[in-house]
Short mmCIF file of C-alpha atoms in Angstrom, two decimals:
data_model
loop_
_atom_site.label_atom_id
_atom_site.label_comp_id
_atom_site.label_asym_id
_atom_site.label_seq_id
_atom_site.Cartn_x
_atom_site.Cartn_y
_atom_site.Cartn_z
CA MET A 1 104.81 73.64 63.25
CA SER A 2 102.05 75.31 65.26
CA ILE A 3 100.87 78.88 64.72
CA GLN A 4 102.39 79.87 68.06
CA ASP A 5 105.83 78.88 66.75
CA ARG A 6 105.63 81.51 64.04
CA PHE A 7 104.23 84.94 63.35
CA PRO A 8 100.45 85.43 62.87
CA PRO A 9 99.61 84.31 59.27
CA ASP A 10 97.57 87.48 58.60
CA LEU A 11 100.78 89.54 58.74
CA ILE A 12 101.79 88.26 55.31
CA LYS A 13 99.16 90.50 53.70
CA ASP A 14 99.67 93.38 56.14
CA SER A 15 101.65 96.58 55.55
CA ILE A 16 105.43 96.76 55.75
CA GLU A 17 105.14 99.07 58.76
CA ASN A 18 103.07 96.52 60.72
CA LYS A 19 105.42 93.69 59.76
CA VAL A 20 108.43 95.66 60.95
CA LYS A 21 106.58 96.69 64.13
CA TYR A 22 105.76 93.05 64.92
CA PHE A 23 109.36 91.91 64.67
CA GLN A 24 110.60 94.98 66.52
CA ASP A 25 108.36 94.13 69.49
CA PHE A 26 109.16 90.42 69.41
CA THR A 27 111.57 89.10 72.06
CA VAL A 28 113.09 85.71 72.78
CA ALA A 29 113.11 84.39 76.35
CA HIS A 30 116.54 82.78 76.23
CA PRO A 31 118.41 81.25 79.23
CA ASN A 32 120.75 84.16 80.01
CA LEU A 33 117.84 86.61 79.91
CA ILE A 34 115.65 84.46 82.16
CA LYS A 35 118.44 83.88 84.68
CA ALA A 36 119.34 87.58 84.92
CA ALA A 37 115.67 88.59 85.17
CA GLU A 38 115.04 86.15 88.03
CA ARG A 39 118.05 87.47 89.94
CA LEU A 40 116.96 91.05 89.37
CA VAL A 41 113.38 90.49 90.56
CA THR A 42 114.66 88.62 93.61
CA SER A 43 117.07 91.44 94.44
CA LEU A 44 114.32 94.06 94.16
CA SER A 45 111.76 92.05 96.12
CA GLU A 46 113.85 91.06 99.15
CA PRO A 47 112.72 92.84 102.36
CA ALA A 48 116.31 93.45 103.43
CA GLY A 49 117.62 93.80 99.90
CA SER A 50 120.56 95.77 98.62
CA ALA A 51 120.58 99.54 98.45
CA VAL A 52 122.26 99.43 95.04
CA THR A 53 122.11 96.73 92.38
CA PHE A 54 124.69 96.72 89.59
CA LEU A 55 123.44 95.16 86.34
CA PHE A 56 126.23 95.00 83.78
CA GLY A 57 127.07 93.22 80.56
CA PRO A 58 128.37 93.77 77.02
CA THR A 59 126.98 96.53 74.86
CA GLY A 60 124.08 95.14 72.85
CA VAL A 61 123.53 92.08 75.03
CA GLY A 62 119.87 92.98 75.57
CA LYS A 63 119.73 94.93 78.83
CA THR A 64 116.79 97.03 77.60
CA THR A 65 114.82 93.85 76.93
CA LEU A 66 115.73 92.63 80.41
CA LEU A 67 114.37 95.85 81.94
CA SER A 68 111.13 95.50 79.96
CA ARG A 69 110.72 91.92 81.12
CA THR A 70 111.32 92.95 84.73
CA VAL A 71 108.74 95.75 84.46
CA GLN A 72 106.17 93.27 83.11
CA ARG A 73 106.88 90.90 85.99
CA LEU A 74 106.58 93.62 88.63
CA THR A 75 103.42 94.99 87.01
CA SER A 76 101.69 91.61 87.17
CA GLU A 77 102.64 91.17 90.84
CA PHE A 78 102.05 94.64 92.28
CA ILE A 79 99.57 96.40 89.99
CA LYS A 80 96.65 96.09 92.45
CA GLU A 81 98.69 97.55 95.30
CA TYR A 82 99.66 100.57 93.23
CA GLU A 83 96.18 101.09 91.75
CA GLU A 84 94.87 101.58 95.28
CA ASN A 85 97.34 104.42 95.88
CA LYS A 86 97.54 106.73 92.88
CA GLY A 87 100.41 108.64 94.45
CA LYS A 88 102.74 105.68 94.02
CA ILE A 89 104.70 104.86 90.86
CA LEU A 90 105.45 101.21 90.19
CA PHE A 91 108.63 101.88 88.22
CA ALA A 92 110.61 104.84 86.92
CA GLY A 93 113.96 105.32 85.30
CA PHE A 94 116.02 107.40 82.94
CA GLU A 95 119.29 107.40 81.04
CA ALA A 96 122.27 109.02 82.73
CA PRO A 97 123.56 111.75 80.42
CA THR A 98 127.10 111.73 79.12
CA PRO A 99 128.98 114.67 80.67
CA ASP A 100 129.60 117.60 78.36
CA LEU A 101 132.89 118.35 80.09
CA ARG A 102 135.22 116.29 82.28
CA ASN A 103 132.98 115.64 85.30
CA PHE A 104 129.51 114.23 85.75
CA ASN A 105 126.75 116.84 86.19
CA TRP A 106 124.79 115.97 89.34
CA LYS A 107 122.32 118.82 88.94
CA ASP A 108 121.29 117.50 85.55
CA PHE A 109 121.03 114.01 87.05
CA TYR A 110 118.68 115.20 89.81
CA VAL A 111 116.44 117.14 87.41
CA ARG A 112 116.05 114.13 85.09
CA ALA A 113 115.21 111.92 88.07
CA LEU A 114 112.60 114.40 89.33
CA GLU A 115 111.03 114.54 85.87
CA VAL A 116 110.42 110.79 85.64
CA LEU A 117 109.03 110.80 89.18
CA ASN A 118 106.49 113.46 88.12
CA ASP A 119 107.65 115.99 90.67
CA PRO A 120 105.09 118.83 90.78
CA LEU A 121 107.85 121.46 90.82
CA VAL A 122 109.06 120.28 87.42
CA ASP A 123 106.86 121.48 84.56
CA ARG A 124 106.78 118.55 82.16
CA ASP A 125 105.04 120.63 79.48
CA ASP A 126 108.03 122.92 79.22
CA HIS A 127 111.19 120.96 79.99
CA LEU A 128 113.53 123.80 79.08
CA LEU A 129 111.77 126.27 81.36
CA ALA A 130 111.65 123.69 84.14
CA ARG A 131 115.36 123.06 83.86
CA MET A 132 116.11 126.79 83.93
CA ASN A 133 114.06 127.23 87.12
CA VAL A 134 115.17 124.09 88.92
CA HIS A 135 118.83 124.62 88.07
CA HIS A 136 118.79 127.71 90.28
CA ALA A 137 118.47 125.35 93.26
CA THR A 138 121.56 124.00 94.96
CA LYS A 139 122.65 120.40 94.51
CA ALA A 140 121.87 119.72 98.17
CA ARG A 141 118.31 121.03 97.70
CA LEU A 142 117.76 118.95 94.56
CA ARG A 143 119.11 115.84 96.23
CA LEU A 144 116.77 116.29 99.22
CA LEU A 145 113.89 116.80 96.80
CA LEU A 146 114.77 113.55 95.00
CA GLU A 147 114.94 111.59 98.26
CA LYS A 148 111.52 112.92 99.32
CA ASN A 149 110.04 112.01 95.94
CA LEU A 150 111.39 108.47 96.13
CA GLN A 151 109.95 108.09 99.64
CA TYR A 152 106.54 109.33 98.46
CA ARG A 153 106.37 107.50 95.11
CA GLN A 154 107.70 104.19 96.52
CA PRO A 155 108.79 102.68 93.17
CA LYS A 156 109.55 98.97 93.12
CA LEU A 157 112.06 99.66 90.37
CA PHE A 158 114.04 102.88 90.03
CA TYR A 159 116.79 102.46 87.47
CA VAL A 160 119.53 104.52 85.88
CA ASP A 161 120.45 103.30 82.40
CA GLU A 162 123.88 103.96 80.89
CA ALA A 163 125.05 104.27 84.50
CA GLN A 164 128.68 103.89 83.46
CA ASN A 165 128.47 107.63 82.74
CA LEU A 166 128.52 108.16 86.50
CA GLY A 167 132.16 107.17 86.34
CA ARG A 168 133.12 109.99 83.98
CA VAL A 169 135.16 111.89 86.54
CA SER A 170 138.68 113.24 86.60
CA THR A 171 140.09 111.60 89.74
CA ALA A 172 139.84 108.33 91.64
CA ARG A 173 138.61 110.20 94.71
CA HIS A 174 135.68 111.59 92.75
CA LEU A 175 134.89 108.09 91.47
CA HIS A 176 134.66 106.87 95.07
CA GLU A 177 132.31 109.76 95.90
CA GLN A 178 130.04 108.96 92.94
CA ALA A 179 129.31 105.45 94.19
CA ASP A 180 128.88 106.61 97.79
CA CYS A 181 126.42 109.30 96.70
CA ILE A 182 124.15 106.78 94.93
CA LYS A 183 124.26 104.46 97.94
CA SER A 184 123.46 107.34 100.30
CA ILE A 185 120.42 108.40 98.23
CA ALA A 186 119.11 104.83 98.24
CA ASN A 187 119.62 104.52 102.00
CA SER A 188 118.03 107.88 102.81
CA ALA A 189 115.01 107.24 100.59
CA GLY A 190 114.68 103.58 101.54
CA ILE A 191 114.33 102.72 97.84
CA PRO A 192 116.78 100.41 96.02
CA ILE A 193 118.46 101.89 92.96
CA LEU A 194 119.35 99.82 89.92
CA LEU A 195 122.41 100.90 87.95
CA VAL A 196 122.44 99.46 84.43
CA GLY A 197 125.44 99.72 82.14
CA THR A 198 128.30 98.17 80.23
CA TYR A 199 131.40 96.61 81.76
CA GLU A 200 132.66 100.15 82.45
CA LEU A 201 130.24 100.05 85.38
CA LEU A 202 132.64 97.62 87.08
CA HIS A 203 134.84 100.55 88.08
CA LEU A 204 132.12 101.77 90.48
CA ARG A 205 131.74 98.52 92.41
CA ASN A 206 133.78 97.46 95.44
CA LEU A 207 135.04 100.99 96.09
CA SER A 208 134.23 100.78 99.80
CA GLY A 209 133.27 98.20 102.39
CA GLN A 210 129.89 99.86 102.97
CA LEU A 211 129.08 99.74 99.27
CA CYS A 212 130.07 96.05 99.07
CA ARG A 213 127.82 95.21 102.01
CA ARG A 214 124.82 97.07 100.60
CA SER A 215 125.07 96.15 96.91
CA THR A 216 124.32 93.24 94.59
CA GLU A 217 125.99 92.43 91.29
CA ILE A 218 124.16 90.83 88.36
CA HIS A 219 126.14 89.86 85.30
CA TYR A 220 124.21 89.53 82.03
CA PRO A 221 126.73 87.78 79.75
CA ARG A 222 126.85 87.09 76.05
CA TYR A 223 126.96 83.60 74.55
CA ARG A 224 130.49 82.27 74.04
CA ALA A 225 131.54 80.42 70.89
CA LYS A 226 133.99 78.33 72.94
CA SER A 227 131.10 76.79 74.88
CA SER A 228 129.20 74.05 73.07
CA SER A 229 126.13 74.63 75.25
CA ASP A 230 126.21 78.37 74.47
CA VAL A 231 126.48 77.67 70.75
CA LYS A 232 123.47 75.36 70.96
CA VAL A 233 121.40 78.05 72.69
CA PHE A 234 122.55 80.71 70.21
CA LYS A 235 121.47 78.54 67.29
CA ASN A 236 118.05 78.08 68.91
CA ILE A 237 117.73 81.86 69.26
CA ILE A 238 118.54 82.34 65.56
CA CYS A 239 116.01 79.66 64.66
CA THR A 240 113.32 81.40 66.74
CA PHE A 241 114.05 84.77 65.13
CA GLN A 242 113.85 83.36 61.60
CA ARG A 243 110.47 81.78 62.35
CA HIS A 244 109.09 85.13 63.46
CA LEU A 245 110.20 87.18 60.48
CA PRO A 246 106.91 87.87 58.61
CA LEU A 247 108.09 86.68 55.20
CA GLU A 248 106.46 84.42 52.63
CA GLU A 249 109.44 82.08 52.76
CA GLU A 250 111.20 81.39 56.06
CA PRO A 251 114.86 82.43 55.73
CA ASP A 252 117.53 79.82 56.43
CA LEU A 253 119.56 81.88 58.92
CA ILE A 254 120.66 78.81 60.84
CA ALA A 255 122.73 77.73 57.81
CA ASN A 256 124.84 80.85 58.38
CA TRP A 257 124.83 80.81 62.18
CA ASP A 258 128.59 81.34 62.37
CA PHE A 259 128.32 84.54 60.33
CA CYS A 260 125.46 85.63 62.57
CA TYR A 261 127.70 85.03 65.58
CA GLU A 262 130.67 86.76 63.97
CA ARG A 263 128.82 90.02 63.42
CA SER A 264 126.77 89.93 66.64
CA LEU A 265 129.61 88.76 68.92
CA GLY A 266 127.18 86.41 70.67
CA CYS A 267 125.02 89.33 71.88
CA VAL A 268 121.30 88.79 71.33
CA GLY A 269 120.54 92.51 71.28
CA ILE A 270 123.03 93.16 68.48
CA LEU A 271 121.67 90.17 66.57
CA LYS A 272 118.08 91.39 66.92
CA ASP A 273 118.90 94.96 65.80
CA TRP A 274 120.87 93.62 62.83
CA LEU A 275 118.04 91.32 61.73
CA LEU A 276 115.55 94.18 62.12
CA ARG A 277 117.65 96.46 59.89
CA THR A 278 118.05 93.69 57.32
CA PHE A 279 114.35 92.82 57.38
CA ALA A 280 113.11 96.43 57.10
CA GLY A 281 115.71 97.44 54.53
CA THR A 282 114.97 94.44 52.33
CA LEU A 283 111.20 95.00 52.39
CA TYR A 284 111.47 98.72 51.63
CA ASN A 285 114.05 98.31 48.87
CA LYS A 286 112.71 95.11 47.28
CA SER A 287 108.97 95.34 46.76
CA ASN A 288 108.65 91.67 45.83
CA ALA A 289 111.02 90.26 48.44
CA LYS A 290 109.82 86.89 49.72
CA THR A 291 112.73 86.17 52.07
CA ILE A 292 116.17 87.39 53.15
CA ASN A 293 119.45 85.66 52.37
CA LEU A 294 123.14 85.85 53.19
CA THR A 295 123.67 88.73 50.75
CA ASP A 296 121.06 90.77 52.60
CA LEU A 297 122.67 89.97 55.94
CA GLU A 298 126.09 91.05 54.67
CA LYS A 299 124.66 94.32 53.36
CA TYR A 300 123.33 95.41 56.76
CA ALA A 301 125.95 93.81 59.01
CA TYR A 302 128.29 95.83 61.20
CA SER A 303 131.71 96.31 59.62
CA LEU A 304 134.65 94.19 60.70
CA ASN A 305 136.32 97.25 62.22
CA ALA A 306 133.22 98.04 64.28
CA CYS A 307 132.92 94.43 65.42
CA SER A 308 136.60 94.32 66.32
CA THR A 309 136.24 97.45 68.47
CA MET A 310 133.20 96.04 70.28
CA GLU A 311 134.86 92.66 70.77
CA ARG A 312 137.96 94.27 72.26
CA GLU A 313 135.88 96.28 74.74
CA ILE A 314 133.78 93.26 75.68
CA ARG A 315 136.82 91.04 76.18
CA GLN A 316 138.51 93.65 78.37
CA GLY A 317 135.40 93.84 80.53
CA GLU A 318 135.16 90.08 80.81
CA GLN A 319 138.80 89.90 81.88
CA VAL A 320 138.23 92.51 84.60
CA LEU A 321 135.23 90.56 85.84
CA GLU A 322 137.09 87.25 85.88
CA ALA A 323 140.13 88.66 87.68
CA SER A 324 139.72 88.03 91.40
CA ILE A 325 141.80 87.31 94.47
CA SER A 326 142.38 83.63 95.21
CA ARG A 327 140.74 82.06 98.23
CA ASP A 328 144.08 81.06 99.74
CA ALA A 329 145.42 84.62 99.44
CA PHE A 330 142.28 85.95 101.11
CA ARG A 331 142.51 83.43 103.96
CA ILE A 332 146.13 84.43 104.56
CA GLU A 333 145.00 88.07 104.78
CA LEU A 334 142.50 87.01 107.45
CA GLY A 335 145.17 85.12 109.37
CA LEU A 336 143.73 81.70 108.46
CA ASP A 337 145.61 78.71 107.11
CA PRO A 338 145.45 78.34 103.31
CA ILE A 339 143.44 75.50 101.77
CA ILE A 340 144.97 73.18 99.20
CA ASP A 341 143.12 73.93 96.00
CA LEU A 342 142.08 70.33 95.31
CA LYS A 343 138.64 68.82 95.54
CA PRO A 344 138.22 66.40 98.48
CA GLU A 345 137.40 63.49 96.19
CA VAL A 346 140.55 64.15 94.20
CA ARG A 347 142.69 64.11 97.34
CA SER A 348 141.05 60.96 98.73
CA SER A 349 141.21 59.05 95.46
CA ALA A 350 144.79 59.99 94.66
CA PRO A 351 147.07 56.92 95.02
CA SER A 352 149.57 57.26 97.83
CA ALA A 353 153.16 57.25 96.74
CA ALA A 354 154.92 53.91 97.36
CA LYS A 355 157.57 54.16 100.02
CA SER A 356 161.07 53.45 98.72
CA PRO A 357 162.78 50.49 100.50
CA LYS A 358 165.31 51.34 103.18
CA PRO A 359 168.83 50.77 101.82
CA ARG A 360 170.66 47.74 103.40
CA ARG A 361 174.16 47.87 104.79
CA VAL A 362 176.94 45.94 103.10
CA GLY A 363 176.89 42.26 104.17
CA GLU A 364 173.35 42.45 105.61
CA PRO A 365 171.32 39.40 104.44
CA LYS A 366 168.17 39.83 102.46
CA PRO A 367 165.15 39.60 104.79
CA LYS A 368 163.22 36.26 104.57
CA ARG A 369 161.07 34.02 106.76
CA ARG A 370 163.20 31.59 108.90
CA LYS A 371 162.23 28.33 110.58
CA VAL A 372 161.84 28.23 114.34
CA GLY A 373 163.23 25.23 116.36
CA ASP A 374 165.15 22.05 115.33
CA ASP A 375 163.38 19.55 113.07
CA LYS A 376 165.46 16.53 114.37
CA ASN A 377 164.76 17.18 118.05
CA ALA A 378 161.09 17.64 117.28
CA SER A 379 160.99 14.05 115.85
#
């Protein structure tokens, strides 16, 4: 095994803090992550791209890692352009706050957005004072200020994490207005907005025809135990993680891959956080620990009740995502003829049913070939 396949050998003699920091910063470029990242970069880079991009997936699937990977990609591509204009910001984003009461607080949303865009009217050295001053402005004034900042800063990536909090409203009408407001800000500023969240974010999509036309959806799924290919990838991810745990003896996590799946639900982010807790806890509590084992994993694993709650929420989201109108039903709505839901090759290769013989009348002879002419006269 090459050095690149494992952690740097010098880490063995390093401090616990540096060992933990190494594994905390380590990420695995697995297929689902790479696919979602490529789609996200393409969506953000298209000249006539979408005003709003929805990035959704299970809790703990690794959306933060996906954002970091996207930022690295955009930095490598556009850093020179943005270094030439110091007024621009390559990327900016923040976490949408959970509402204190029943409805989402747009004023708080605007202030947080202005902070990450380094608006000169927001004093970043005294956030509380800045919020007190800016909150005297009307929502319309704050929104206009945000649009102007986005136009001036020209970020390639402006994201709102935990964007499912935008849907914390009391009525369906307000939910429709939430999505339209985000789309309108993106259109007015000419800057695409990325909404990142759990499957709860699905409630904000497809609320209007305009939003459908100006939005893109990116699903970042977990790995499914029912898929043999997914299980193979998940095992490879576990194997990569165990090779990069700075321990004297490489742990045999792959021998307990099913337990790793059980308590991570197939989500790489949950798996990584769990392994980090186990690794750090074992090193700090066992001074002479050379590796980690199944007992250590069980000690720091999420409880069955917690896993059951997360699994139920994930499954409900997956079911909402998979539920869609059939093509035939949609064609009927358009006034078109429905299409038989069979592949062409199946229809062409299907044997035609043999025609049943026409029933004969009583006394009718059985059909057979008969001679023509008289044999005697012919001689």
